[in-house]
Protein backbone atom coordinates (compact mmCIF):
# COMPACT_ATOMS: atom_id res chain seq x y z
CA UNK A 1 58.82 147.03 173.67
CA UNK A 2 62.27 145.55 173.85
CA UNK A 3 64.80 147.47 171.80
CA UNK A 4 62.86 150.73 171.48
CA UNK A 5 65.63 152.88 172.92
CA UNK A 6 68.37 151.15 170.93
CA UNK A 7 66.47 151.52 167.64
CA UNK A 8 65.51 155.11 168.47
CA UNK A 9 69.11 156.15 169.16
CA UNK A 10 70.39 154.23 166.11
CA UNK A 11 67.88 155.94 163.81
CA UNK A 12 68.68 159.40 165.17
CA UNK A 13 72.39 158.80 164.62
CA UNK A 14 71.76 157.67 161.06
CA UNK A 15 69.65 160.74 160.33
CA UNK A 16 72.31 163.14 161.55
CA UNK A 17 75.27 161.12 160.28
CA UNK A 18 74.24 161.99 156.74
CA UNK A 19 73.25 165.33 155.20
CA UNK A 20 69.64 164.25 154.64
CA UNK A 21 68.29 165.45 158.00
CA UNK A 22 70.09 168.79 157.79
CA UNK A 23 69.06 169.27 154.16
CA UNK A 24 65.39 168.48 154.78
CA UNK A 25 65.20 170.75 157.81
CA UNK A 26 67.01 173.56 155.99
CA UNK A 27 64.70 173.31 152.97
CA UNK A 28 61.62 173.19 155.21
CA UNK A 29 62.73 176.22 157.24
CA UNK A 30 63.77 178.18 154.16
CA UNK A 31 60.54 177.62 152.27
CA UNK A 32 58.32 178.13 155.32
CA UNK A 33 60.18 181.36 156.10
CA UNK A 34 59.99 182.52 152.50
CA UNK A 35 56.23 182.02 152.25
CA UNK A 36 55.65 183.69 155.61
CA UNK A 37 57.80 186.69 154.63
CA UNK A 38 56.07 186.91 151.25
CA UNK A 39 52.65 187.06 152.90
CA UNK A 40 53.83 189.69 155.39
CA UNK A 41 55.69 192.04 153.05
CA UNK A 42 53.90 191.59 149.72
CA UNK A 43 50.39 190.46 150.62
CA UNK A 44 50.23 192.38 153.92
CA UNK A 45 48.80 189.36 155.71
CA UNK A 46 50.54 188.68 159.02
CA UNK A 47 48.87 185.63 160.46
CA UNK A 48 49.83 182.07 161.25
CA UNK A 49 46.91 180.45 159.41
CA UNK A 50 48.63 180.92 156.06
CA UNK A 51 51.91 179.76 157.59
CA UNK A 52 50.28 176.56 158.90
CA UNK A 53 48.73 175.98 155.48
CA UNK A 54 52.15 176.23 153.82
CA UNK A 55 53.70 173.98 156.48
CA UNK A 56 51.07 171.31 155.78
CA UNK A 57 51.82 171.34 152.05
CA UNK A 58 55.57 171.30 152.69
CA UNK A 59 55.23 168.35 155.07
CA UNK A 60 53.30 166.44 152.42
CA UNK A 61 56.33 166.88 150.14
CA UNK A 62 59.09 166.42 152.74
CA UNK A 63 57.87 163.57 154.95
CA UNK A 64 58.16 160.86 152.23
CA UNK A 65 61.81 161.87 151.79
CA UNK A 66 62.30 161.56 155.53
CA UNK A 67 60.74 158.10 155.82
CA UNK A 68 61.77 156.52 152.52
CA UNK A 69 64.90 154.90 153.96
CA UNK A 70 63.43 153.78 157.32
CA UNK A 71 62.94 150.18 156.20
CA UNK A 72 63.58 150.27 152.45
CA UNK A 73 67.34 150.60 152.80
CA UNK A 74 67.47 147.66 155.23
CA UNK A 75 65.29 145.61 152.89
CA UNK A 76 67.66 146.41 150.01
CA UNK A 77 70.88 145.57 151.85
CA UNK A 78 69.47 142.54 153.63
CA UNK A 79 70.08 143.95 157.10
CA UNK A 80 66.33 143.74 157.76
CA UNK A 81 66.67 139.97 158.12
CA UNK A 82 69.58 140.50 160.52
CA UNK A 83 67.49 142.94 162.53
CA UNK A 84 64.69 140.41 162.80
CA UNK A 85 67.06 137.76 164.14
CA UNK A 86 67.92 139.96 167.11
CA UNK A 87 65.92 139.63 170.34
CA UNK A 88 63.95 142.79 169.59
CA UNK A 89 60.22 143.20 169.82
CA UNK A 90 58.65 144.24 166.49
CA UNK A 91 56.67 147.02 168.15
CA UNK A 92 59.86 148.40 169.68
CA UNK A 93 61.56 148.46 166.28
CA UNK A 94 58.66 150.20 164.52
CA UNK A 95 57.97 152.68 167.31
CA UNK A 96 61.68 153.44 167.69
CA UNK A 97 61.95 154.35 164.01
CA UNK A 98 58.70 156.31 164.16
CA UNK A 99 59.82 158.25 167.25
CA UNK A 100 63.15 159.16 165.64
CA UNK A 101 61.32 160.65 162.66
CA UNK A 102 59.05 162.54 165.06
CA UNK A 103 62.11 164.22 166.57
CA UNK A 104 62.97 165.68 163.18
CA UNK A 105 59.35 166.77 162.72
CA UNK A 106 59.46 168.58 166.06
CA UNK A 107 62.72 170.30 165.10
CA UNK A 108 61.24 171.38 161.77
CA UNK A 109 58.19 172.91 163.43
CA UNK A 110 60.22 174.44 166.25
CA UNK A 111 62.37 176.26 163.72
CA UNK A 112 59.31 177.96 162.25
CA UNK A 113 58.41 179.43 165.65
CA UNK A 114 60.74 182.32 164.79
CA UNK A 115 57.78 183.73 162.85
CA UNK A 116 56.11 184.47 166.18
CA UNK A 117 58.77 187.05 167.05
CA UNK A 118 57.63 189.77 164.61
CA UNK A 119 53.98 188.93 165.27
CA UNK A 120 54.51 189.42 169.00
CA UNK A 121 56.63 192.57 168.61
CA UNK A 122 54.35 194.38 166.16
CA UNK A 123 50.98 192.93 167.03
CA UNK A 124 48.89 191.16 169.62
CA UNK A 125 48.41 187.62 168.32
CA UNK A 126 46.02 185.27 170.06
CA UNK A 127 48.42 182.55 171.12
CA UNK A 128 45.64 180.03 171.80
CA UNK A 129 44.87 179.37 168.11
CA UNK A 130 48.60 179.51 167.36
CA UNK A 131 49.33 176.70 169.82
CA UNK A 132 46.30 174.79 168.54
CA UNK A 133 47.54 175.28 164.98
CA UNK A 134 50.95 173.84 165.83
CA UNK A 135 49.29 170.86 167.50
CA UNK A 136 47.14 170.31 164.41
CA UNK A 137 50.08 170.57 162.02
CA UNK A 138 52.11 168.22 164.23
CA UNK A 139 49.28 165.68 164.17
CA UNK A 140 49.16 165.84 160.39
CA UNK A 141 52.92 165.39 160.25
CA UNK A 142 52.64 162.32 162.49
CA UNK A 143 50.09 160.88 160.07
CA UNK A 144 52.31 161.51 157.05
CA UNK A 145 55.27 159.87 158.81
CA UNK A 146 53.25 156.81 159.86
CA UNK A 147 52.09 156.26 156.28
CA UNK A 148 55.65 156.69 155.02
CA UNK A 149 56.95 154.14 157.53
CA UNK A 150 54.36 151.59 156.39
CA UNK A 151 55.20 152.11 152.72
CA UNK A 152 58.94 151.90 153.41
CA UNK A 153 58.44 148.53 155.14
CA UNK A 154 56.95 147.18 151.91
CA UNK A 155 59.68 148.50 149.58
CA UNK A 156 63.32 147.72 148.92
CA UNK A 157 64.01 150.90 146.98
CA UNK A 158 64.04 154.31 148.64
CA UNK A 159 62.87 156.19 145.58
CA UNK A 160 59.95 153.83 145.09
CA UNK A 161 59.03 154.23 148.77
CA UNK A 162 59.04 158.01 148.42
CA UNK A 163 56.97 157.98 145.22
CA UNK A 164 54.38 155.58 146.61
CA UNK A 165 54.14 157.62 149.83
CA UNK A 166 53.62 160.79 147.80
CA UNK A 167 50.93 159.09 145.72
CA UNK A 168 49.04 157.91 148.82
CA UNK A 169 49.28 161.29 150.57
CA UNK A 170 48.17 163.21 147.48
CA UNK A 171 45.29 160.77 146.97
CA UNK A 172 44.15 161.18 150.57
CA UNK A 173 44.50 164.95 150.27
CA UNK A 174 42.32 165.29 147.16
CA UNK A 175 39.98 162.32 147.59
CA UNK A 176 37.20 164.70 148.67
CA UNK A 177 36.90 165.81 145.03
CA UNK A 178 35.04 162.53 144.44
CA UNK A 179 32.27 163.78 146.71
CA UNK A 180 31.26 166.14 143.90
CA UNK A 181 30.08 163.20 141.82
CA UNK A 182 26.43 162.28 141.73
CA UNK A 183 26.53 159.65 144.46
CA UNK A 184 24.66 159.02 147.68
CA UNK A 185 24.89 161.50 150.54
CA UNK A 186 26.36 158.89 152.91
CA UNK A 187 29.11 157.97 150.45
CA UNK A 188 29.93 161.64 149.79
CA UNK A 189 30.16 162.31 153.54
CA UNK A 190 32.45 159.31 153.98
CA UNK A 191 34.73 160.41 151.15
CA UNK A 192 34.96 163.93 152.59
CA UNK A 193 35.82 162.51 156.01
CA UNK A 194 38.66 160.46 154.49
CA UNK A 195 40.24 163.55 152.93
CA UNK A 196 43.08 165.32 154.70
CA UNK A 197 42.07 168.62 153.12
CA UNK A 198 38.63 168.49 154.74
CA UNK A 199 40.22 168.30 158.19
CA UNK A 200 43.28 170.50 157.94
CA UNK A 201 41.28 173.73 157.44
CA UNK A 202 40.10 173.57 161.05
CA UNK A 203 43.46 172.33 162.31
CA UNK A 204 45.46 175.22 160.85
CA UNK A 205 43.01 177.68 162.42
CA UNK A 206 43.80 176.26 165.84
CA UNK A 207 40.52 174.38 166.10
CA UNK A 208 40.97 170.76 167.15
CA UNK A 209 37.71 168.99 166.26
CA UNK A 210 37.29 165.54 167.73
CA UNK A 211 36.47 163.82 164.38
CA UNK A 212 39.70 165.13 162.83
CA UNK A 213 41.80 164.08 165.83
CA UNK A 214 40.19 160.63 165.93
CA UNK A 215 40.65 160.15 162.17
CA UNK A 216 44.30 161.18 162.03
CA UNK A 217 45.17 159.33 165.22
CA UNK A 218 43.39 156.28 163.88
CA UNK A 219 45.50 156.35 160.71
CA UNK A 220 48.68 156.54 162.80
CA UNK A 221 47.65 153.61 165.00
CA UNK A 222 46.42 151.52 162.06
CA UNK A 223 49.48 152.05 159.86
CA UNK A 224 51.97 151.42 162.67
CA UNK A 225 50.05 148.30 163.76
CA UNK A 226 50.07 147.04 160.18
CA UNK A 227 53.82 147.70 159.93
CA UNK A 228 54.38 145.70 163.12
CA UNK A 229 52.37 142.80 161.71
CA UNK A 230 54.41 142.91 158.49
CA UNK A 231 57.62 142.55 160.49
CA UNK A 232 56.13 139.67 162.46
CA UNK A 233 55.17 137.84 159.27
CA UNK A 234 58.72 138.22 158.00
CA UNK A 235 60.09 136.80 161.23
CA UNK A 236 57.93 133.67 161.04
C-alpha cells in the first residue's frame, strides 16, 4: 500500500486546514449533548441507548458532509489525474483517505464520552453495554464513511456527492419497510437484513450480533474495493 501514510497525513491536514472538520465535530457534539441533556432533564431517562440512537441518526446526516470532498474536489479540479500519475498504489490512496475520515469519526465519538461522567457520578451504569454500544456506533459510522468515499469517487461536485450519499444511506436505513409488502418470506427476510435500521437496534444496546457485524463489515470492504477498482480503471 504505497503512499498510505502520505495520503493519510495529507487528508488530515486538509480536514483541519479548513473549518469543515471543526464545524462538523462541533455540530455533532452540540446536538448529541443537547439530545442527551433533554432526555436526562425533561424525559428523566438517563441511559446511553437513546444517546447511541441519536448519534446514529446524526452520523447519517454528518458523514456525507465529511466525505463529499474526498475525491469529488480532486475530480473537479483535475488533480485526481495528477494523483494517479504518481507512483502510489490505488489501495493506499483509498485507505489513506478512509483512515483520515475515521480519525474524525473517532474524535466525534470520543467527545460524546463526556455523557458518561454524570452517569457514573449519579448512577451505576453497566459499562459493558456502553462499550459495546460505542463499538456498534463506530461500525455504523465506518459503513457510512465507506459509502460516502465510493460516491465521492464517482462525482465531480461535492454537493452532488453529499446528496447521493444521503439518498443511499436513507434508502438503506428504511428499505426494511418494503418487507411489509405481500411478498415471499425469503425476500422479506433479505430486505430486512439489508436495512441499517434492523441492525442498529441491537448495536446501540451494546449487543454485537455476528450477522450485523458481517453485514456492515462486508459493505465497508465491498465499497472500498469498488473504489479502488474505479481508480485503477481511471489509471489505465
